[in-house]
Short mmCIF file of C-alpha atoms in Angstrom, two decimals:
data_model
loop_
_atom_site.label_atom_id
_atom_site.label_comp_id
_atom_site.label_asym_id
_atom_site.label_seq_id
_atom_site.Cartn_x
_atom_site.Cartn_y
_atom_site.Cartn_z
CA MET Q 1115 -0.20 -0.06 -0.13
CA LYS Q 1116 1.75 2.83 -1.01
CA THR Q 1117 1.23 6.39 0.76
CA ILE Q 1118 1.99 10.27 -1.26
CA VAL Q 1119 3.18 12.30 1.45
CA THR Q 1120 5.02 14.17 -0.58
CA THR Q 1121 4.29 16.99 -3.95
CA ASP Q 1122 6.07 15.20 -6.71
CA ASP Q 1123 4.69 12.06 -5.07
CA LEU Q 1124 0.97 13.41 -5.52
CA ALA Q 1125 1.77 15.16 -9.32
CA ALA Q 1126 4.19 11.56 -10.57
CA PHE Q 1127 0.28 9.37 -9.49
CA CYS Q 1128 -2.01 12.62 -10.75
CA ALA Q 1129 -0.21 12.01 -14.41
CA GLU Q 1130 -0.19 8.57 -14.28
CA ALA Q 1131 -4.22 9.23 -13.65
CA ARG Q 1132 -4.01 11.43 -16.74
CA HIS Q 1133 -3.19 9.15 -19.10
CA HIS Q 1134 -6.58 6.59 -18.21
CA PRO Q 1135 -10.57 7.30 -18.89
CA TYR Q 1136 -11.49 8.21 -15.34
CA VAL Q 1137 -9.66 7.33 -11.78
CA THR Q 1138 -11.84 6.70 -8.68
CA LEU Q 1139 -11.58 8.78 -5.03
CA ASP Q 1140 -12.90 8.55 -1.78
CA THR Q 1141 -11.38 11.42 1.12
CA GLU Q 1142 -11.91 10.37 4.51
CA PHE Q 1143 -12.76 13.85 6.98
CA LEU Q 1144 -14.07 14.82 10.21
CA ARG Q 1145 -16.39 17.37 11.16
CA GLU Q 1146 -17.54 16.28 14.90
CA ARG Q 1147 -15.24 19.55 16.46
CA THR Q 1148 -15.02 21.48 13.15
CA TYR Q 1149 -17.08 24.35 11.15
CA TRP Q 1150 -15.87 23.30 7.85
CA SER Q 1151 -14.40 19.53 7.10
CA LYS Q 1152 -11.15 18.51 8.40
CA LEU Q 1153 -9.01 16.78 5.15
CA CYS Q 1154 -7.81 13.30 6.58
CA LEU Q 1155 -7.04 10.87 4.14
CA ILE Q 1156 -7.59 11.16 0.44
CA GLN Q 1157 -7.85 7.36 -1.26
CA MET Q 1158 -6.87 7.16 -4.90
CA ALA Q 1159 -7.30 4.07 -7.75
CA LEU Q 1160 -6.60 3.83 -11.21
CA PRO Q 1161 -8.79 1.15 -14.04
CA GLY Q 1162 -8.05 -2.19 -13.28
CA ARG Q 1163 -8.62 -4.95 -10.86
CA THR Q 1164 -4.73 -4.64 -10.17
CA GLY Q 1165 -4.83 -0.83 -11.25
CA GLU Q 1166 -2.42 1.33 -8.89
CA ALA Q 1167 -4.39 2.45 -5.98
CA VAL Q 1168 -2.68 4.83 -3.86
CA LEU Q 1169 -3.82 6.91 0.20
CA VAL Q 1170 -2.43 10.60 0.07
CA ASP Q 1171 -1.61 11.37 3.38
CA PRO Q 1172 -2.51 15.68 4.12
CA ILE Q 1173 -1.59 14.73 7.72
CA GLU Q 1174 1.83 13.39 7.49
CA GLY Q 1175 2.37 15.21 4.95
CA ALA Q 1176 1.76 18.34 6.13
CA GLY Q 1177 3.16 20.58 3.42
CA MET Q 1178 1.96 18.65 0.81
CA SER Q 1179 -0.01 21.18 -2.26
CA MET Q 1180 -2.58 19.35 -3.61
CA GLU Q 1181 -1.89 21.30 -6.82
CA PRO Q 1182 -1.29 18.77 -8.69
CA LEU Q 1183 -4.22 16.87 -7.82
CA TYR Q 1184 -6.55 20.03 -8.30
CA ASP Q 1185 -5.47 20.22 -12.29
CA LEU Q 1186 -6.16 16.38 -12.03
CA PHE Q 1187 -10.26 17.56 -11.77
CA ARG Q 1188 -9.23 20.30 -14.13
CA HIS Q 1189 -8.05 17.95 -16.52
CA GLU Q 1190 -11.85 16.99 -18.92
CA ALA Q 1191 -10.25 14.15 -20.56
CA THR Q 1192 -10.51 11.97 -17.63
CA VAL Q 1193 -13.66 10.57 -15.24
CA LYS Q 1194 -13.81 11.58 -11.42
CA VAL Q 1195 -15.04 9.56 -10.37
CA PHE Q 1196 -16.67 9.47 -6.50
CA HIS Q 1197 -19.94 7.83 -4.78
CA ALA Q 1198 -21.99 9.97 -3.15
CA ALA Q 1199 -20.29 13.26 -3.37
CA ARG Q 1200 -21.39 16.07 -2.21
CA GLN Q 1201 -19.03 16.64 1.40
CA ASP Q 1202 -16.02 15.77 -0.58
CA LEU Q 1203 -16.68 18.54 -3.22
CA GLU Q 1204 -17.76 20.52 -0.37
CA ILE Q 1205 -13.80 19.72 0.97
CA PHE Q 1206 -12.42 20.07 -2.12
CA PHE Q 1207 -14.55 23.20 -3.08
CA VAL Q 1208 -14.02 25.12 0.39
CA GLU Q 1209 -10.55 24.78 0.48
CA GLY Q 1210 -8.92 24.55 -3.54
CA ARG Q 1211 -11.71 26.65 -5.06
CA VAL Q 1212 -12.74 23.86 -7.49
CA PHE Q 1213 -14.43 21.12 -9.12
CA PRO Q 1214 -13.89 17.66 -10.97
CA LYS Q 1215 -15.04 17.93 -14.02
CA PRO Q 1216 -16.24 15.54 -15.55
CA LEU Q 1217 -17.51 14.38 -12.01
CA PHE Q 1218 -19.31 11.03 -12.06
CA ASP Q 1219 -21.41 9.93 -8.97
CA THR Q 1220 -21.63 6.32 -8.40
CA GLN Q 1221 -25.16 6.78 -5.93
CA VAL Q 1222 -26.56 10.12 -8.16
CA ALA Q 1223 -26.51 7.06 -11.65
CA ALA Q 1224 -27.21 3.73 -9.19
CA MET Q 1225 -30.42 5.72 -8.13
CA VAL Q 1226 -31.48 5.94 -12.35
CA CYS Q 1227 -30.07 3.07 -12.62
CA GLY Q 1228 -32.98 1.13 -10.49
CA PHE Q 1229 -30.25 0.59 -7.60
CA GLY Q 1230 -33.31 2.90 -5.02
CA GLU Q 1231 -32.67 6.31 -3.48
CA GLN Q 1232 -29.54 7.55 -2.09
CA VAL Q 1233 -28.17 3.59 -1.52
CA GLY Q 1234 -24.94 2.96 -0.16
CA TYR Q 1235 -22.21 2.10 -0.86
CA GLU Q 1236 -21.38 -1.23 0.82
CA THR Q 1237 -24.83 -2.31 -1.29
CA LEU Q 1238 -23.72 -1.86 -4.59
CA VAL Q 1239 -20.29 -3.50 -3.79
CA LYS Q 1240 -22.44 -6.69 -3.05
CA LYS Q 1241 -24.73 -6.34 -5.84
CA ILE Q 1242 -22.79 -5.27 -8.68
CA ALA Q 1243 -18.99 -6.34 -7.81
CA HIS Q 1244 -20.33 -9.01 -5.92
CA GLU Q 1245 -17.51 -8.79 -2.98
CA PRO Q 1246 -17.76 -8.78 0.82
CA LEU Q 1247 -16.08 -5.95 2.41
CA ASP Q 1248 -15.27 -5.25 5.69
CA LYS Q 1249 -16.31 -2.19 7.43
CA THR Q 1250 -14.47 -3.09 11.35
CA SER Q 1251 -12.72 0.55 10.67
CA ARG Q 1252 -16.38 2.59 9.96
CA PHE Q 1253 -15.83 4.56 13.62
CA THR Q 1254 -11.54 5.53 12.40
CA ASP Q 1255 -10.74 8.44 13.68
CA TRP Q 1256 -8.64 9.57 10.77
CA SER Q 1257 -6.91 12.30 12.39
CA ARG Q 1258 -4.66 10.20 13.70
CA ARG Q 1259 -1.65 8.76 13.45
CA PRO Q 1260 -0.39 6.26 12.78
CA LEU Q 1261 -2.92 4.75 10.36
CA SER Q 1262 -2.79 0.79 10.66
CA ASP Q 1263 -3.31 -2.05 7.95
CA ALA Q 1264 -6.25 -2.27 8.92
CA GLN Q 1265 -7.19 1.02 8.14
CA LYS Q 1266 -4.78 1.33 4.91
CA GLU Q 1267 -7.11 -1.21 4.01
CA TYR Q 1268 -10.29 -0.78 4.73
CA ALA Q 1269 -9.86 3.03 2.85
CA LEU Q 1270 -8.01 1.81 -0.16
CA ALA Q 1271 -11.20 -0.65 -0.09
CA ASP Q 1272 -13.44 2.10 -1.12
CA VAL Q 1273 -11.93 3.22 -4.25
CA THR Q 1274 -10.48 -0.50 -5.47
CA HIS Q 1275 -14.17 -2.17 -5.70
CA LEU Q 1276 -15.70 1.91 -7.38
CA ARG Q 1277 -13.32 0.96 -10.40
CA LEU Q 1278 -15.53 -2.14 -11.32
CA ILE Q 1279 -18.99 -1.00 -9.90
CA TYR Q 1280 -18.17 2.70 -12.29
CA GLU Q 1281 -17.76 0.52 -14.71
CA PHE Q 1282 -20.83 -1.02 -14.54
CA LEU Q 1283 -22.82 1.41 -14.16
CA ALA Q 1284 -21.54 3.95 -16.92
CA ALA Q 1285 -22.46 1.13 -19.44
CA GLU Q 1286 -26.24 0.73 -17.84
CA ILE Q 1287 -26.17 4.99 -18.31
CA VAL Q 1288 -25.58 4.96 -21.69
CA LYS Q 1289 -27.78 1.37 -21.94
CA THR Q 1290 -30.89 3.10 -20.86
CA GLY Q 1291 -30.52 7.04 -22.72
CA ARG Q 1292 -30.13 8.55 -19.32
CA GLN Q 1293 -27.60 10.55 -19.55
CA LYS Q 1294 -28.99 13.56 -19.34
CA TRP Q 1295 -30.46 11.85 -16.01
CA VAL Q 1296 -27.41 11.88 -14.77
CA GLU Q 1297 -26.01 15.18 -15.61
CA GLU Q 1298 -29.20 17.05 -14.14
CA GLU Q 1299 -28.36 15.81 -10.94
CA LEU Q 1300 -24.22 16.03 -11.22
CA SER Q 1301 -25.51 19.33 -11.71
CA ILE Q 1302 -27.02 20.37 -8.66
CA LEU Q 1303 -23.35 18.72 -7.10
CA THR Q 1304 -20.55 21.05 -9.22
CA ASP Q 1305 -23.03 24.53 -8.52
CA PRO Q 1306 -21.38 26.28 -6.35
CA ALA Q 1307 -24.13 27.60 -4.01
CA THR Q 1308 -24.96 23.74 -2.57
CA TYR Q 1309 -21.99 24.25 -0.68
CA THR Q 1310 -22.21 28.42 0.22
CA VAL Q 1311 -24.70 29.23 3.79
CA HIS Q 1312 -24.79 33.05 3.59
CA PRO Q 1313 -25.34 33.78 7.03
CA ASP Q 1314 -28.34 36.28 5.94
CA ALA Q 1315 -30.44 33.06 5.43
CA ALA Q 1316 -29.15 30.89 8.14
CA TRP Q 1317 -32.74 31.42 9.39
CA GLU Q 1318 -33.76 29.55 7.18
CA ARG Q 1319 -32.30 26.34 8.23
CA VAL Q 1320 -34.60 26.69 11.36
CA LYS Q 1321 -37.32 25.24 11.37
CA THR Q 1322 -40.05 26.88 13.42
CA ARG Q 1323 -43.90 27.40 13.49
CA THR Q 1324 -44.54 30.64 14.02
CA THR Q 1325 -44.58 33.34 11.31
CA SER Q 1326 -45.08 36.11 14.05
CA GLY Q 1327 -42.90 38.34 11.84
CA ARG Q 1328 -41.55 39.64 15.25
CA PHE Q 1329 -39.91 36.83 16.77
CA LEU Q 1330 -38.86 35.66 13.01
CA ALA Q 1331 -36.70 39.15 12.64
CA VAL Q 1332 -35.02 37.74 16.19
CA VAL Q 1333 -34.77 34.73 14.89
CA LYS Q 1334 -32.67 36.08 11.87
CA GLU Q 1335 -29.93 38.17 13.64
CA LEU Q 1336 -29.68 34.68 16.17
CA ALA Q 1337 -28.98 32.87 12.37
CA ARG Q 1338 -27.23 35.12 11.08
CA PHE Q 1339 -24.49 35.75 14.09
CA ARG Q 1340 -24.35 32.33 14.96
CA GLU Q 1341 -23.71 32.01 11.18
CA ASP Q 1342 -20.87 34.41 11.23
CA TYR Q 1343 -19.62 33.52 14.22
CA ALA Q 1344 -19.36 30.03 13.69
CA GLN Q 1345 -17.48 29.59 10.74
CA SER Q 1346 -15.03 32.58 11.36
CA ARG Q 1347 -13.80 30.23 13.84
CA ASN Q 1348 -14.13 27.05 12.02
CA ILE Q 1349 -16.38 25.21 14.84
CA PRO Q 1350 -20.19 23.66 14.14
CA ARG Q 1351 -22.77 25.56 14.97
CA SER Q 1352 -23.84 23.47 18.32
CA ARG Q 1353 -20.84 24.97 19.48
CA VAL Q 1354 -22.31 28.63 19.79
CA TYR Q 1355 -25.68 27.45 20.33
CA LYS Q 1356 -28.14 25.25 19.38
CA ASP Q 1357 -31.43 25.11 17.11
CA ASP Q 1358 -33.94 24.86 20.83
CA ALA Q 1359 -32.00 27.71 22.76
CA LEU Q 1360 -32.23 30.25 19.79
CA LEU Q 1361 -35.92 29.51 19.72
CA GLU Q 1362 -35.83 29.82 23.26
CA LEU Q 1363 -33.68 33.47 22.75
CA ALA Q 1364 -36.14 34.63 20.20
CA SER Q 1365 -39.38 34.17 22.65
CA THR Q 1366 -37.70 34.91 25.68
CA ARG Q 1367 -35.78 38.31 23.74
CA PRO Q 1368 -33.13 39.16 26.70
CA ALA Q 1369 -32.37 42.47 26.50
CA ASN Q 1370 -29.31 42.35 29.54
CA ALA Q 1371 -26.99 39.34 30.99
CA GLU Q 1372 -28.96 39.10 33.83
CA GLU Q 1373 -31.68 37.93 31.84
CA LEU Q 1374 -29.73 35.92 28.90
CA GLY Q 1375 -28.53 33.76 32.34
CA ARG Q 1376 -31.74 32.49 33.67
CA SER Q 1377 -31.89 30.69 29.93
CA ARG Q 1378 -32.53 27.09 30.41
CA LEU Q 1379 -31.26 25.35 27.16
CA LEU Q 1380 -28.45 27.73 26.15
CA LEU Q 1381 -24.75 26.60 27.33
CA ARG Q 1382 -22.43 27.98 30.11
CA GLU Q 1383 -19.95 29.35 27.42
CA ALA Q 1384 -22.47 31.21 25.71
CA ARG Q 1385 -23.91 32.93 29.20
CA ARG Q 1386 -20.41 35.13 29.36
CA GLY Q 1387 -17.68 36.80 26.15
CA GLU Q 1388 -17.95 37.50 22.56
CA ILE Q 1389 -21.37 34.63 22.20
CA ALA Q 1390 -22.80 36.85 25.53
CA GLU Q 1391 -22.42 39.84 23.74
CA GLY Q 1392 -24.12 38.76 20.30
CA ILE Q 1393 -26.41 36.88 21.39
CA LEU Q 1394 -27.78 40.70 23.26
CA ALA Q 1395 -26.41 42.12 20.53
CA ALA Q 1396 -28.92 40.20 17.71
CA VAL Q 1397 -31.38 40.19 20.49
CA LYS Q 1398 -31.80 44.02 20.13
CA ALA Q 1399 -31.25 44.30 16.01
CA GLY Q 1400 -34.41 42.41 16.19
CA MET Q 1401 -36.53 43.93 18.22
CA GLU Q 1402 -35.59 47.46 15.77
CA MET Q 1403 -36.13 46.18 12.46
CA PRO Q 1404 -38.48 47.62 10.18
CA SER Q 1405 -41.72 45.77 9.36
CA ASP Q 1406 -41.03 45.78 5.76
CA GLN Q 1407 -37.52 44.98 6.20
CA MET Q 1408 -38.75 41.51 8.71
CA PRO Q 1409 -38.27 37.71 7.21
CA LYS Q 1410 -41.23 36.42 6.05
CA PRO Q 1411 -42.74 32.83 6.34
CA ASP Q 1412 -43.02 30.62 3.22
CA LEU Q 1413 -46.97 29.57 3.61
CA GLY Q 1414 -47.30 28.84 0.27
CA ARG Q 1415 -47.27 24.90 0.41
CA ASP Q 1416 -49.87 25.10 4.05
CA GLN Q 1417 -52.72 27.41 2.14
CA LEU Q 1418 -53.03 24.95 -1.21
CA GLN Q 1419 -55.75 24.34 -1.81
CA VAL Q 1420 -55.61 20.14 -2.83
CA ASN Q 1421 -58.16 18.15 -4.92
CA PRO Q 1422 -57.53 15.13 -3.19
CA ALA Q 1423 -58.72 12.85 -5.23
CA LEU Q 1424 -57.00 14.38 -7.59
CA ALA Q 1425 -53.87 13.78 -5.74
CA ASP Q 1426 -54.21 10.59 -5.20
CA LEU Q 1427 -54.75 10.04 -9.39
CA LEU Q 1428 -51.15 11.71 -9.36
CA ARG Q 1429 -49.78 8.76 -6.72
CA VAL Q 1430 -51.43 6.10 -8.61
CA LEU Q 1431 -49.91 8.15 -11.86
CA LEU Q 1432 -46.26 7.67 -10.46
CA LYS Q 1433 -46.27 4.54 -8.97
CA ALA Q 1434 -46.83 3.44 -12.79
CA LYS Q 1435 -44.13 5.34 -14.36
CA SER Q 1436 -41.67 5.35 -11.72
CA GLU Q 1437 -41.94 0.82 -11.50
CA GLU Q 1438 -42.42 1.00 -15.87
CA LEU Q 1439 -39.21 2.99 -15.60
CA GLY Q 1440 -37.04 0.84 -12.94
CA VAL Q 1441 -36.65 4.06 -10.91
CA ALA Q 1442 -37.75 4.63 -6.77
CA ALA Q 1443 -40.91 7.26 -6.67
CA ARG Q 1444 -38.91 9.63 -4.08
CA LEU Q 1445 -37.03 10.30 -6.86
CA ILE Q 1446 -39.32 11.91 -9.15
CA ALA Q 1447 -41.59 13.56 -6.95
CA SER Q 1448 -42.02 13.60 -3.06
CA ALA Q 1449 -45.79 13.73 -1.33
CA ALA Q 1450 -45.98 17.02 -0.95
CA ASP Q 1451 -45.08 18.08 -4.82
CA LEU Q 1452 -47.56 15.85 -5.94
CA ASP Q 1453 -50.19 17.55 -3.45
CA ALA Q 1454 -48.95 21.39 -5.34
CA ILE Q 1455 -49.81 19.89 -8.10
CA ALA Q 1456 -52.69 18.47 -7.48
CA ALA Q 1457 -53.12 22.06 -6.39
CA GLY Q 1458 -52.42 24.00 -10.06
CA GLU Q 1459 -48.67 24.77 -7.91
CA ARG Q 1460 -45.91 24.40 -11.60
CA GLU Q 1461 -42.93 25.87 -10.77
CA LEU Q 1462 -41.99 22.86 -9.18
CA ASP Q 1463 -38.61 20.18 -10.29
CA ALA Q 1464 -41.03 17.48 -10.82
CA LEU Q 1465 -41.92 19.52 -13.62
CA LYS Q 1466 -38.45 20.21 -14.92
CA GLY Q 1467 -36.36 18.60 -16.87
CA TRP Q 1468 -35.69 14.92 -16.98
CA ARG Q 1469 -38.67 14.49 -13.75
CA ARG Q 1470 -41.05 17.00 -16.55
CA ASP Q 1471 -39.73 14.18 -19.38
CA ALA Q 1472 -40.72 10.95 -17.55
CA PHE Q 1473 -43.69 11.70 -15.15
CA GLY Q 1474 -44.16 15.75 -15.31
CA GLU Q 1475 -46.11 15.94 -18.38
CA ASP Q 1476 -48.20 12.92 -17.63
CA ALA Q 1477 -48.68 14.20 -14.73
CA LEU Q 1478 -50.04 17.49 -16.13
CA ARG Q 1479 -52.22 16.14 -19.22
CA LEU Q 1480 -53.44 13.83 -16.17
CA CYS Q 1481 -54.98 17.77 -14.78
CA ARG Q 1482 -56.26 19.00 -17.48
CA GLY Q 1483 -58.78 15.96 -18.17
CA GLU Q 1484 -56.63 14.92 -21.29
CA ILE Q 1485 -55.61 11.33 -20.29
CA ALA Q 1486 -57.15 8.83 -18.15
CA LEU Q 1487 -55.40 5.65 -15.77
CA SER Q 1488 -56.61 2.48 -16.25
CA ALA Q 1489 -56.00 -1.13 -14.36
CA ARG Q 1490 -55.07 -4.52 -16.37
CA GLY Q 1491 -54.60 -6.73 -13.73
CA SER Q 1492 -51.81 -5.26 -11.51
CA ALA Q 1493 -50.38 -2.47 -13.79
CA VAL Q 1494 -51.51 0.64 -14.90
CA ARG Q 1495 -51.90 1.85 -18.12
CA VAL Q 1496 -51.98 5.40 -18.99
CA ILE Q 1497 -55.05 6.20 -22.14
CA ARG Q 1498 -55.11 9.19 -24.19
CA LEU Q 1499 -58.91 11.18 -23.68
#
């Protein structure tokens, strides 16, 4: 097992990878104690059952530059293959401002090939590679050194089996003509907006049933401060204060340190110093926010006038389409999407791109009374009227 810890060795491997049609990659990282993921290990493998597989160790090789890897990411003649790439891509985007191009995500490909929604790597190894997968090192602290041979073998398995999985799924995608489906899903993964959290929008991640403008104004300011503080110090949001404490503060609206100290849910560290000062300033800003600038909750879905009979028909249509295509129904449309379509909503992902071709067009025809559904045995047929 070769472990790369120098820029020259990384450059040599990446130069070799540029001569191949694809390279498989994975990462090991920690995020429990930081806002941004801490990259601990990169695994890479070249094509073929005996193709070279290496570990790239940014901890042992603390002075190693990742630029040779980023150059490989920009080399469009070599496909970069990941499984469930979102968190891996976030690491490379945050640290190198680069996305692998072209990209292939075997989890996305497996979903459109009928393996179910968010299928795991272990499942694909069993179903496609027909190999067992040792998961004894699953809960490894990848930041600790030295790594044992068992840990290294576990890590490499995440890219060696991936070669056969990629080749199988890539062929299936071509055979079924679903390249466009995969490309649309991958475009989300390579959009910088997917990984950019703006403090001003952080309040939208906080779940609350309250629709009071003033309450939401305080929530917005508290969420903005927490996001700024967590990002600038690279600590998890929960280390500043958790959502339940944020909502409590938005309700009690402390105006001074004494009132802040009465909080039941606030961590002890947040009752003094910079965090306490930030909380009080955020509450004050929320209370003083002009009414025309207060955030407004999205009540659209709650106020939809859903036609229940039509919604039920759409569910039958979706089930029929998903079975016909061999794709998980939830990948095409959610229950909320079906209710929204039945209520007249049209700006939905389920009615765009490949989903429109697979389901959306017939869903709209059903709403307009242009088609009917008929049962023959266990199958449902679409009949044009």
